[in-house]
Short mmCIF file of C-alpha atoms and ligand atoms in Angstrom, two decimals:
data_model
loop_
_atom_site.label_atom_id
_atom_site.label_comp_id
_atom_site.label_asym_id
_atom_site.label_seq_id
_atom_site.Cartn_x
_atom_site.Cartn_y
_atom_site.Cartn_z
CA UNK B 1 -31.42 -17.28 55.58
CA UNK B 2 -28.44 -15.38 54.29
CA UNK B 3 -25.84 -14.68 56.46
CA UNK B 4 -25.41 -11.75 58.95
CA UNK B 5 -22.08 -9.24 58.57
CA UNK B 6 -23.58 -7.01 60.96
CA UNK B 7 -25.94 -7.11 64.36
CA UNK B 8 -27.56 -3.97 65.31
CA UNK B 9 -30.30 -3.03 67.81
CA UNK B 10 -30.38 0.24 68.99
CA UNK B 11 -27.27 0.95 71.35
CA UNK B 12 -25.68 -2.09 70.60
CA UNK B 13 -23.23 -2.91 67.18
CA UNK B 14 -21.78 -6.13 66.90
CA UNK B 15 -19.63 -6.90 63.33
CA UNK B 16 -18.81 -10.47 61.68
CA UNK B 17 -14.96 -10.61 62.07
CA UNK B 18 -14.15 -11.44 58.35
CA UNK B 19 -10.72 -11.58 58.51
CA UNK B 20 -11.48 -15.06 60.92
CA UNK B 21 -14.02 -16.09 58.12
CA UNK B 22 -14.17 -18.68 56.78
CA UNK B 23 -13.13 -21.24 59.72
CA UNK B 24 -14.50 -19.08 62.52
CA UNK B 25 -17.59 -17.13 63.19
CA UNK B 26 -16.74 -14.19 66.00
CA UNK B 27 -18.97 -11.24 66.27
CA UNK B 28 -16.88 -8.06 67.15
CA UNK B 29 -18.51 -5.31 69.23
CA UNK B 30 -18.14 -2.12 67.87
CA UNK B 31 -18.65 0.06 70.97
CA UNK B 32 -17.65 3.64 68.98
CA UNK B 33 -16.75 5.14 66.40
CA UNK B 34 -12.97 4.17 66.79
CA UNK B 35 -14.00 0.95 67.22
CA UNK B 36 -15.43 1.10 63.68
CA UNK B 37 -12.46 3.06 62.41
CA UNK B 38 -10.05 0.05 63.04
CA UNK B 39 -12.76 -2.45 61.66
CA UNK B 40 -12.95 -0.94 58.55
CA UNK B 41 -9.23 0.05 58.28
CA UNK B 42 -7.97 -3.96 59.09
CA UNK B 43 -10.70 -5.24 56.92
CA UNK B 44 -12.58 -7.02 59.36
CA UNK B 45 -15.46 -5.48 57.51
CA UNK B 46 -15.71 -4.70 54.49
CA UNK B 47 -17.79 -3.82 50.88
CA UNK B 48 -18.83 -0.69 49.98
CA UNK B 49 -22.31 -0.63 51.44
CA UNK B 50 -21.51 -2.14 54.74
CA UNK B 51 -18.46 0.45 55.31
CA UNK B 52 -20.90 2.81 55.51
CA UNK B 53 -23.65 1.19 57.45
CA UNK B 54 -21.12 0.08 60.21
CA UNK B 55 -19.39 3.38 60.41
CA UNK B 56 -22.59 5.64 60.54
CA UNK B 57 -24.50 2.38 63.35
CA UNK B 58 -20.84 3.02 65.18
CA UNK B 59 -21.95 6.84 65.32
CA UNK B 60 -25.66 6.13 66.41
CA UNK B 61 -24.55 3.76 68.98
CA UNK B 62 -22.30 6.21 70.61
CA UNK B 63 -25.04 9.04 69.95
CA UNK B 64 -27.41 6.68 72.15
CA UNK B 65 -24.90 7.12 74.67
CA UNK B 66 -25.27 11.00 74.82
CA UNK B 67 -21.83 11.87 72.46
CA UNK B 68 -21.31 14.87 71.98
CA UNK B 69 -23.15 16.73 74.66
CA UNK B 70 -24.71 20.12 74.23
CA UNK B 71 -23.09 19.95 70.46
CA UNK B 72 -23.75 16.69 68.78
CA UNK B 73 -23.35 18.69 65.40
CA UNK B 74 -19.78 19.30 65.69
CA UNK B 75 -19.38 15.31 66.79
CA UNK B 76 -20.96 14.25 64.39
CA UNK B 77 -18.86 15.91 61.74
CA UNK B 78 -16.01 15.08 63.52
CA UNK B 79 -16.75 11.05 63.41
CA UNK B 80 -18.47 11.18 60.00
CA UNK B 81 -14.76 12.88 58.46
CA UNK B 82 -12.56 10.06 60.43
CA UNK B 83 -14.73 7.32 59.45
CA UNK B 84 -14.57 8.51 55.69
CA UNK B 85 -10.69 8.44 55.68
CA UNK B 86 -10.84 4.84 56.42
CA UNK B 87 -10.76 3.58 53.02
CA UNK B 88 -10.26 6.13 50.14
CA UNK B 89 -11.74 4.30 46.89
CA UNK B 90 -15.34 3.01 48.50
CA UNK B 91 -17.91 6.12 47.83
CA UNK B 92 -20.85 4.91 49.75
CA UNK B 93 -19.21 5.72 53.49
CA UNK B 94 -18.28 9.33 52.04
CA UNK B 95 -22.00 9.86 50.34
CA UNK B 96 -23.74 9.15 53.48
CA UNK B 97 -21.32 10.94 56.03
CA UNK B 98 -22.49 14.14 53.03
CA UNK B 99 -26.08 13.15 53.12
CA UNK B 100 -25.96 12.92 56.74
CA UNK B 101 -24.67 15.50 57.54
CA UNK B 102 -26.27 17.85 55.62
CA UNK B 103 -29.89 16.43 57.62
CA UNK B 104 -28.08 16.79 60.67
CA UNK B 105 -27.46 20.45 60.23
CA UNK B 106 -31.22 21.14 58.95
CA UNK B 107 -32.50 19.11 61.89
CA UNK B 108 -30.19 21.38 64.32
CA UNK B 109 -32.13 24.44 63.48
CA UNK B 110 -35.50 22.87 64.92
CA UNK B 111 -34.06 20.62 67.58
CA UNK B 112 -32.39 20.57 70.74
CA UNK B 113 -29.57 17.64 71.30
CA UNK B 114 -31.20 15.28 72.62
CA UNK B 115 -34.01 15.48 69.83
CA UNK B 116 -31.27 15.77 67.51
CA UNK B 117 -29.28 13.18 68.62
CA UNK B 118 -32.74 10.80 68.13
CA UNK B 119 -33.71 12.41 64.72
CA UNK B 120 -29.88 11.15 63.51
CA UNK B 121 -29.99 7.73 65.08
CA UNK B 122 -33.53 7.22 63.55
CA UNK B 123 -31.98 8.44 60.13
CA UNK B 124 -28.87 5.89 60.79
CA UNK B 125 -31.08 2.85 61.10
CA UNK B 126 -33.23 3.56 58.41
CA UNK B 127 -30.12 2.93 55.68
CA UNK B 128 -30.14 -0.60 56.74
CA UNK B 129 -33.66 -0.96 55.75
CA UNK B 130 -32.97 0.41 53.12
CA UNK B 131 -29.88 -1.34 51.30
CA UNK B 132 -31.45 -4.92 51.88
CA UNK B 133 -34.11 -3.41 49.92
CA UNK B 134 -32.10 -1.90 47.41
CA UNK B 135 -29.92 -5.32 46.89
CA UNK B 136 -33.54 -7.30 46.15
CA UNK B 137 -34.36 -4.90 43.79
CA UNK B 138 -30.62 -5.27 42.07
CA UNK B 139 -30.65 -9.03 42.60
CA UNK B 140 -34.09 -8.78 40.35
CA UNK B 141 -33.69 -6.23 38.16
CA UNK B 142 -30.10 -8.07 36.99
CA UNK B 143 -31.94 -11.92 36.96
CA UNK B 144 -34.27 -10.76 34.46
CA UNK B 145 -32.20 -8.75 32.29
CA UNK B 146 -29.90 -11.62 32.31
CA UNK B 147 -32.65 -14.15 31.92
CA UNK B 148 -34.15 -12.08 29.12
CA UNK B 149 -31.08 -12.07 26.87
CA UNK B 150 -31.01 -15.60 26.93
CA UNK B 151 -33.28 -18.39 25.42
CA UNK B 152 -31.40 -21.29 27.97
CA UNK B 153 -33.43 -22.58 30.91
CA UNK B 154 -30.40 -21.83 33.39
CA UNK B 155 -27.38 -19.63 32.93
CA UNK B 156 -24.35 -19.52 34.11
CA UNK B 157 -22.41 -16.31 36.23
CA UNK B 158 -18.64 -15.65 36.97
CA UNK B 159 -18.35 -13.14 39.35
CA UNK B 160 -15.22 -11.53 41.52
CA UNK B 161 -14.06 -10.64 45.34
CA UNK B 162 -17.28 -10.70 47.63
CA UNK B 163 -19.98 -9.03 47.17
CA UNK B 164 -23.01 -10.76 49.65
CA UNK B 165 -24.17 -10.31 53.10
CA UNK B 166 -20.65 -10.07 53.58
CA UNK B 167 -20.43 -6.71 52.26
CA UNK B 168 -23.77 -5.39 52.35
CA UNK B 169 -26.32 -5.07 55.21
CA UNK B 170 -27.66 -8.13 53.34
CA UNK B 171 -28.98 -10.63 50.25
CA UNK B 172 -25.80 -8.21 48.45
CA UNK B 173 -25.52 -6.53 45.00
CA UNK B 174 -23.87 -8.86 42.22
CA UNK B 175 -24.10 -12.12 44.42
CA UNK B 176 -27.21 -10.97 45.14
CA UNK B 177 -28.57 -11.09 40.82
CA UNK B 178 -26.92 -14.87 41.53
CA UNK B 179 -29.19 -15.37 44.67
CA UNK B 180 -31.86 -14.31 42.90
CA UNK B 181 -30.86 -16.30 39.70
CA UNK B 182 -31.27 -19.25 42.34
CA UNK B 183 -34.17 -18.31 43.92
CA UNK B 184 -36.17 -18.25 40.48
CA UNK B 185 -34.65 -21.72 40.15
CA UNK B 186 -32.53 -20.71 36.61
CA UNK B 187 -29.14 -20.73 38.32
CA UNK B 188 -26.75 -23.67 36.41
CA UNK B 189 -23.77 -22.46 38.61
CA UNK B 190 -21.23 -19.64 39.21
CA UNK B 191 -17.78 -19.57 39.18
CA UNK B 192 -16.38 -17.37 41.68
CA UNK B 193 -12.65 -16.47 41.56
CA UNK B 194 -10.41 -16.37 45.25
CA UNK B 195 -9.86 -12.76 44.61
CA UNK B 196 -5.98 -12.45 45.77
CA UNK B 197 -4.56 -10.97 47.62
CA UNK B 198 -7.59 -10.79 50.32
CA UNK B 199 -9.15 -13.94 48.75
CA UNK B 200 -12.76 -12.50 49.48
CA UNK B 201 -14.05 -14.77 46.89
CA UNK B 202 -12.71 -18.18 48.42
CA UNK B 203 -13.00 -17.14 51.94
CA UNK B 204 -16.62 -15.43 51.91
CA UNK B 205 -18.09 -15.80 48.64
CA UNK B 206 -17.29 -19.67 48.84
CA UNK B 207 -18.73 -19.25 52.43
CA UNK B 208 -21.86 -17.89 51.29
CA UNK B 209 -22.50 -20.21 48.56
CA UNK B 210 -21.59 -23.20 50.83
CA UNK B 211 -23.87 -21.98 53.73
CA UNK B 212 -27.19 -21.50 51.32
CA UNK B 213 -26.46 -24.33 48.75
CA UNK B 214 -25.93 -21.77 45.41
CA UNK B 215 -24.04 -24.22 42.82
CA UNK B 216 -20.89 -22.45 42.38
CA UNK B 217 -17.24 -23.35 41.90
CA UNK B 218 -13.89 -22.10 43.42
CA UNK B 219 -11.28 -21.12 40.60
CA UNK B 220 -8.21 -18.80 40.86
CA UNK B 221 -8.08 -15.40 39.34
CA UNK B 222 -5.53 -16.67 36.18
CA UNK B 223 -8.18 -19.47 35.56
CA UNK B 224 -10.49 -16.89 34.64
CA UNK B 225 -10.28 -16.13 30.85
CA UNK B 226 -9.95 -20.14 30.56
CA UNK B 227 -13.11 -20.70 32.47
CA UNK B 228 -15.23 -17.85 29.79
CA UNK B 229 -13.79 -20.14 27.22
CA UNK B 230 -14.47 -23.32 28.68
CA UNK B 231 -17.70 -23.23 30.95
CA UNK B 232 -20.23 -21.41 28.70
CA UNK B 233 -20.55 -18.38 30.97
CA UNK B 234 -23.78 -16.48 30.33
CA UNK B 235 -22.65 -13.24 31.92
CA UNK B 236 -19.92 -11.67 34.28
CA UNK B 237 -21.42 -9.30 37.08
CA UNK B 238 -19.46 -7.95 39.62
CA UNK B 239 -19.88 -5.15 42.37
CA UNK B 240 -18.64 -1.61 42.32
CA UNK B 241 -16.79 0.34 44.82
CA UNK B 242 -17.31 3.69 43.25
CA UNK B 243 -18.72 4.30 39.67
CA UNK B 244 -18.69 7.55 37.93
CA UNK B 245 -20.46 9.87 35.78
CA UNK B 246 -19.74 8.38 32.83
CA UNK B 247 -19.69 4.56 33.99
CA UNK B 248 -16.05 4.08 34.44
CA UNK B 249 -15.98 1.39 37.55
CA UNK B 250 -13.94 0.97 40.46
CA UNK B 251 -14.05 -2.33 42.00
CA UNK B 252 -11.32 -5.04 43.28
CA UNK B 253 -8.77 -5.39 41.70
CA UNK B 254 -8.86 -7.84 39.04
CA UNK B 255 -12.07 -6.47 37.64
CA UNK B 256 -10.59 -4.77 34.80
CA UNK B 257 -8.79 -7.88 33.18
CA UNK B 258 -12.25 -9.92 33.54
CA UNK B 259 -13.73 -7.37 31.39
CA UNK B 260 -11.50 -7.43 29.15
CA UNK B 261 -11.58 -11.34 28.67
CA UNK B 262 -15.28 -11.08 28.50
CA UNK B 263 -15.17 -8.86 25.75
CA UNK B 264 -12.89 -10.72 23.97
CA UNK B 265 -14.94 -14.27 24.66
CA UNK B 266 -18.08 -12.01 23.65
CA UNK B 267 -19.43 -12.08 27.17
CA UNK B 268 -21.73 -9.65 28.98
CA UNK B 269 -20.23 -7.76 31.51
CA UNK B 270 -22.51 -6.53 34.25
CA UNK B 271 -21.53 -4.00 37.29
CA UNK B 272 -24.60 -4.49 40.07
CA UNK B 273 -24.25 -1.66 42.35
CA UNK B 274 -26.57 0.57 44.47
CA UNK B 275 -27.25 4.43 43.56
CA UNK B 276 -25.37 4.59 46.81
CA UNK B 277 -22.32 3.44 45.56
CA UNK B 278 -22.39 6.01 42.16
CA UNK B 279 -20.28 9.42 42.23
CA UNK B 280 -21.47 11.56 39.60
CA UNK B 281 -18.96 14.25 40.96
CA UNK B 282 -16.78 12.68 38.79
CA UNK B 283 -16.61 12.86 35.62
CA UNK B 284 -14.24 9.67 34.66
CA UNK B 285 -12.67 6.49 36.62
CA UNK B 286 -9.16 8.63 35.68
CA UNK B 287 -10.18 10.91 39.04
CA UNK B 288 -10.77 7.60 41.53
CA UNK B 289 -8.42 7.15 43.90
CA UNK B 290 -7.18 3.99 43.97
CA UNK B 291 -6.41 2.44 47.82
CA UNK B 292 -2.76 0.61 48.16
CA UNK B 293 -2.72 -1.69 50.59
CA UNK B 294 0.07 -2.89 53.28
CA UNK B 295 2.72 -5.75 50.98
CA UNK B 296 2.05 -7.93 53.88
CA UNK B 297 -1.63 -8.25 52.69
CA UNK B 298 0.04 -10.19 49.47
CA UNK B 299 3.33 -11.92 50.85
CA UNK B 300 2.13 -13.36 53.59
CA UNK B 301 -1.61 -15.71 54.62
CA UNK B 302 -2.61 -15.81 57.95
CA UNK B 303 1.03 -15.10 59.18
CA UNK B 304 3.13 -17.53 57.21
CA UNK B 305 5.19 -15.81 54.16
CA UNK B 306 4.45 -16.77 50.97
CA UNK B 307 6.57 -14.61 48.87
CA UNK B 308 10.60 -14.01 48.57
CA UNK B 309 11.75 -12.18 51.90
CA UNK B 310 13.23 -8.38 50.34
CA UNK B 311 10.95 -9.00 46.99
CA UNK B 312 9.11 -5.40 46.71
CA UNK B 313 5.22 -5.49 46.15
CA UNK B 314 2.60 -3.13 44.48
CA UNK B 315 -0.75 -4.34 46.08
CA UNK B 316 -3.35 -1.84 44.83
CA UNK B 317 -6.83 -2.71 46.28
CA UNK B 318 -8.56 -1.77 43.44
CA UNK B 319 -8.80 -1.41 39.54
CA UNK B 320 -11.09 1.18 37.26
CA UNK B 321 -12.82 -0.18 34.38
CA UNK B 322 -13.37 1.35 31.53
CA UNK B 323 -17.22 2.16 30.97
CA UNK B 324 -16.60 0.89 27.70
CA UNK B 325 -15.82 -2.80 28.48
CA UNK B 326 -18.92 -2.95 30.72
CA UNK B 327 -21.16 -4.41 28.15
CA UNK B 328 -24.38 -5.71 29.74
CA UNK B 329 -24.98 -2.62 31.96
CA UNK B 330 -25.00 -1.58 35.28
CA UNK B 331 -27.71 -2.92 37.60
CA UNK B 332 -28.91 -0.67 40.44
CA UNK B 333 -32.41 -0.29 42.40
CA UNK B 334 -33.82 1.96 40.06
CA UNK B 335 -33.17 -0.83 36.80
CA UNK B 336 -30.28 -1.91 34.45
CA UNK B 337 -28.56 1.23 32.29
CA UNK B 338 -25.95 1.22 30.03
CA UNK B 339 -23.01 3.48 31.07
CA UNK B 340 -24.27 5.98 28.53
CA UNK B 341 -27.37 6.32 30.24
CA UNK B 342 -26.72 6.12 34.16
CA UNK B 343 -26.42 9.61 34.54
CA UNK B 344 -29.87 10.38 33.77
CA UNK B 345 -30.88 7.54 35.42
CA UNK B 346 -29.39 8.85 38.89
CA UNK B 347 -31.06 12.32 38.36
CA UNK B 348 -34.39 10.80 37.72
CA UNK B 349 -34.54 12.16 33.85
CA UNK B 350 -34.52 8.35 32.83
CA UNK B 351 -36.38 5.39 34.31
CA UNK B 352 -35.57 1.75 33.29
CA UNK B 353 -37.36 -0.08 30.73
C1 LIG S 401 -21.12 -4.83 47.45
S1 LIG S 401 -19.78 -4.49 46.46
C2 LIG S 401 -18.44 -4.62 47.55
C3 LIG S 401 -17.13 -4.29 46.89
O1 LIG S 401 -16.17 -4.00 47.91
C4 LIG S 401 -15.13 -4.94 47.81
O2 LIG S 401 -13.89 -4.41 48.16
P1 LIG S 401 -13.30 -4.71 49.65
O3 LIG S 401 -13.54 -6.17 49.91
O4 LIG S 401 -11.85 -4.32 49.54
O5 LIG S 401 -14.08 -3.80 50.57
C5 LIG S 401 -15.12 -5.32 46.34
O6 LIG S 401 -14.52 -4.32 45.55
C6 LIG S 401 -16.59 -5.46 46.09
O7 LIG S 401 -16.94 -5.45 44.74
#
C-alpha cells in the first residue's frame, strides 16, 4: 500500500504534514482555500501534481460549503489565482486553475450555483482519479523502456528530491518507474540522493522506500557523480516541475548537474512527468521562473543553525535542464518521447511506439 499525502472525501481535506515527515505522521486539515495557500507556501505539501490536487480539493471543499453564494464564478477565479501564486516554477497548479476555469465558465451558462458549484466539485475529484492513473501508466511506460535497453535481469536507478505518494495523489511519477521496476521484480536498487536544502530525498523518498521495502540507498547530493561511476547505474529518472516546448526541464535543484554527470558517465537520463506537468506555452527552460526560497530553508534544520551566522545564501528551489542532456526521454501517460518529439506527442500528432 503506498503511502497517503492527501485524504479526501467530499467536504472534508486532510494533508500529510511533510515538513514533520519522516519521524511523525500528522494529517493537517485543510478547511479552505487559505488553509491550502499556507500548506503549499511552507511546504507542508508539496510536488507538482499534488500542489494542484490539494489546492483545487481546498476549493471543492469550501464549494461544498456553499462559497461563493449567488456567484461561485467570480470565487472560484478568485481562489484558483491565489492558489497559483503559491509556488511560481510548478505548472500543474496553474494548468488546472486554466482548465478549470475555463469549464467553470462554460458550465455557468447552463447552470445555476448550486448546480454549478456540484458540476466543479465533481470535476475537482475526478483529477485525483486521474493522476494515480496517469503515474501507473508513467511507472510502466518508463520500466519497460528502461528494461528494454538493457539485456541485465535487474537494473539499477538514481533518482533526486521526492517524487512518490509524497508528491502526487499517489504510486508517483519517477519513483513511481522504480515502484514499478519493483513490482515486475527487476529492481537491483536505487540510490536516492537527500536533496538539500529540503532533503525530500532522505526525509520522504527514504520514507517511502523504507515503508514498502524498495532496495534503495541514502547518498548525499556530492556523492552523486561518484555513485554513476561506482554502482553501475542503469539509468537516472527524475520528476519535472515544469517542462517546455522544446524539453528543457525544470525540476529541484540539483537536477541539472546529475545530467550532466550522466552524460559524461554515458548514462540515460530520464524526466517521468505527467502531460499535466508540460507547458508548451513556452518555448525554452530560459522563460521558467525559477522559485528562491527563504536562506533559512539552507542554514538552518529543524531550528538549529547549521551555517555561519551573517554568511549570505542563494537557495534557488529549482534548476532547468537542458533538453539536450536528457538522454533517455521523457516518460509521461501517453509513452516515452525524446525532447524532440514531445511536442507532437502533447498535441496528439504523435503516439508512442
Ligand atoms: C512528482 S514530481 C515533484 C517535483 O516537485 C518537487 O519539488 P518540491 O518538493 O519543491 O515541490 C521536485 O522538483 C519534484 O521533482
Amino acid at each position: 500500500m503506498t503511502l497517503e499525502a492527501i485524504r479526501y472525501r467530499t467536504g472534508s481535506l486532510q494533508v500529510l504534514n511533510q515538513l514533520l515527515l519522516p519521524h511523525q505522521t500528522v494529517y493537517d486539515d485543510i478547511r479552505s482555500v487559505q488553509d491550502a495557500f499556507e500548506a503549499i507556501k511552507s511546504m507542508k505539501v508539496r510536488g507538482a501534481p499534488a500542489i494542484a490536487i490539494v489546492g483545487c480539493l481546498s476549493l471543492a471543499v469550501e464549494l461544498r460549503a456553499g462559497a461563493g453564494g449567488d456567484d461561485p464564478v467570480t470565487f472560484i477565479r478568485e481562489s484558483l489565482c491565489h492558489l497559483t501564486s503559491a509556488r511560481p516554477t510548478a505548472v500543474n497548479m496553474g494548468r488546472a486553475a486554466r482548465e478549470l476555469m475555463e469549464f467553470a465558465e462554460n458550465e455557468s451558462m447552463e447552470k445555476n450555483s448550486e448546480q454549478l458549484r456540484e458540476s466543479v466539485i465533481a470535476w475537482i475529484e475526478d483529477m485525483l482519479e486521474r493522476d494515480v492513473n496517469d503515474n501507473k501508466k508513467i511507472g510502466n511506460y518508463g520500466a519497460q523502456h528502461i528494461l528494454s535497453g538493457v539485456p541485465r535481469d535487474s537494473v539499477t536507478i538514481l533518482t533526486h528530491c521526492n517524487t512518490g505518494s509524497l508528491a502526487t495523489a499517489g504510486y508517483g511519477t519517477a519513483l513511481g518507474v522504480v515502484r514499478s521496476l519493483h513490482g515486475l521484480g527487476r529492481l537491483k536498487r536505487m540510490y536516492c540522493t537527500e536533496t538539500r536544502p529540503y532533503n525530500q530525498g532522505s526525509r520522504l523518498t527514504a520514507y517511502e522506500a523504507v515503508a514498502e521495502g524498495i532496495p534503495a540507498t541514502l547518498i548525499t547530493d556530492s556523492m552523486a557523480a561518484l555513485t554513476m561511476r561506482e554502482m553501475d547505474i542503469t539509468a537516472v529518472v527524475v520528476g519535472a516541475d515544469r517542462v517546455v516546448a522544446n524539453g528543457d526541464t525544470a525540476n529541484k535543484v540539483g537536477t541539472y548537474q546529475l545530467a550532466i554527470a550522466a552524460k559524461h558517465h554515458g548514462i540515460p537520463f530520464y524526466v517521468a512527468a505527467p502531460s499535466t506537468s508540460c507547458d508548451l506555452s513556452l518555448e525554452s527552460g530560459r522563460d521558467i521562473i525559477i522559485e528562491v526560497r527563504p536562506p533559512e530553508e539552507l542554514t538552518s534544520i529543524n531550528g538549529v543553525s547549521i551555517a555561519a551566522p551573517g554568511i549570505e545564501v542563494w537557495n534557488p528551489a529549482f534548476d532547468v535542464t537542458p533538453h539536450q542532456l536528457i538522454t533517455g526521454g521523457i516518460i509521461t501517460e501517453l509513452g516515452v518521447f525524446l525532447p524532440s518529439e514531445l511536442q507532437a506527442a502533447l498535441t496528439g500528432r504523435l503516439t508512442a511506439l
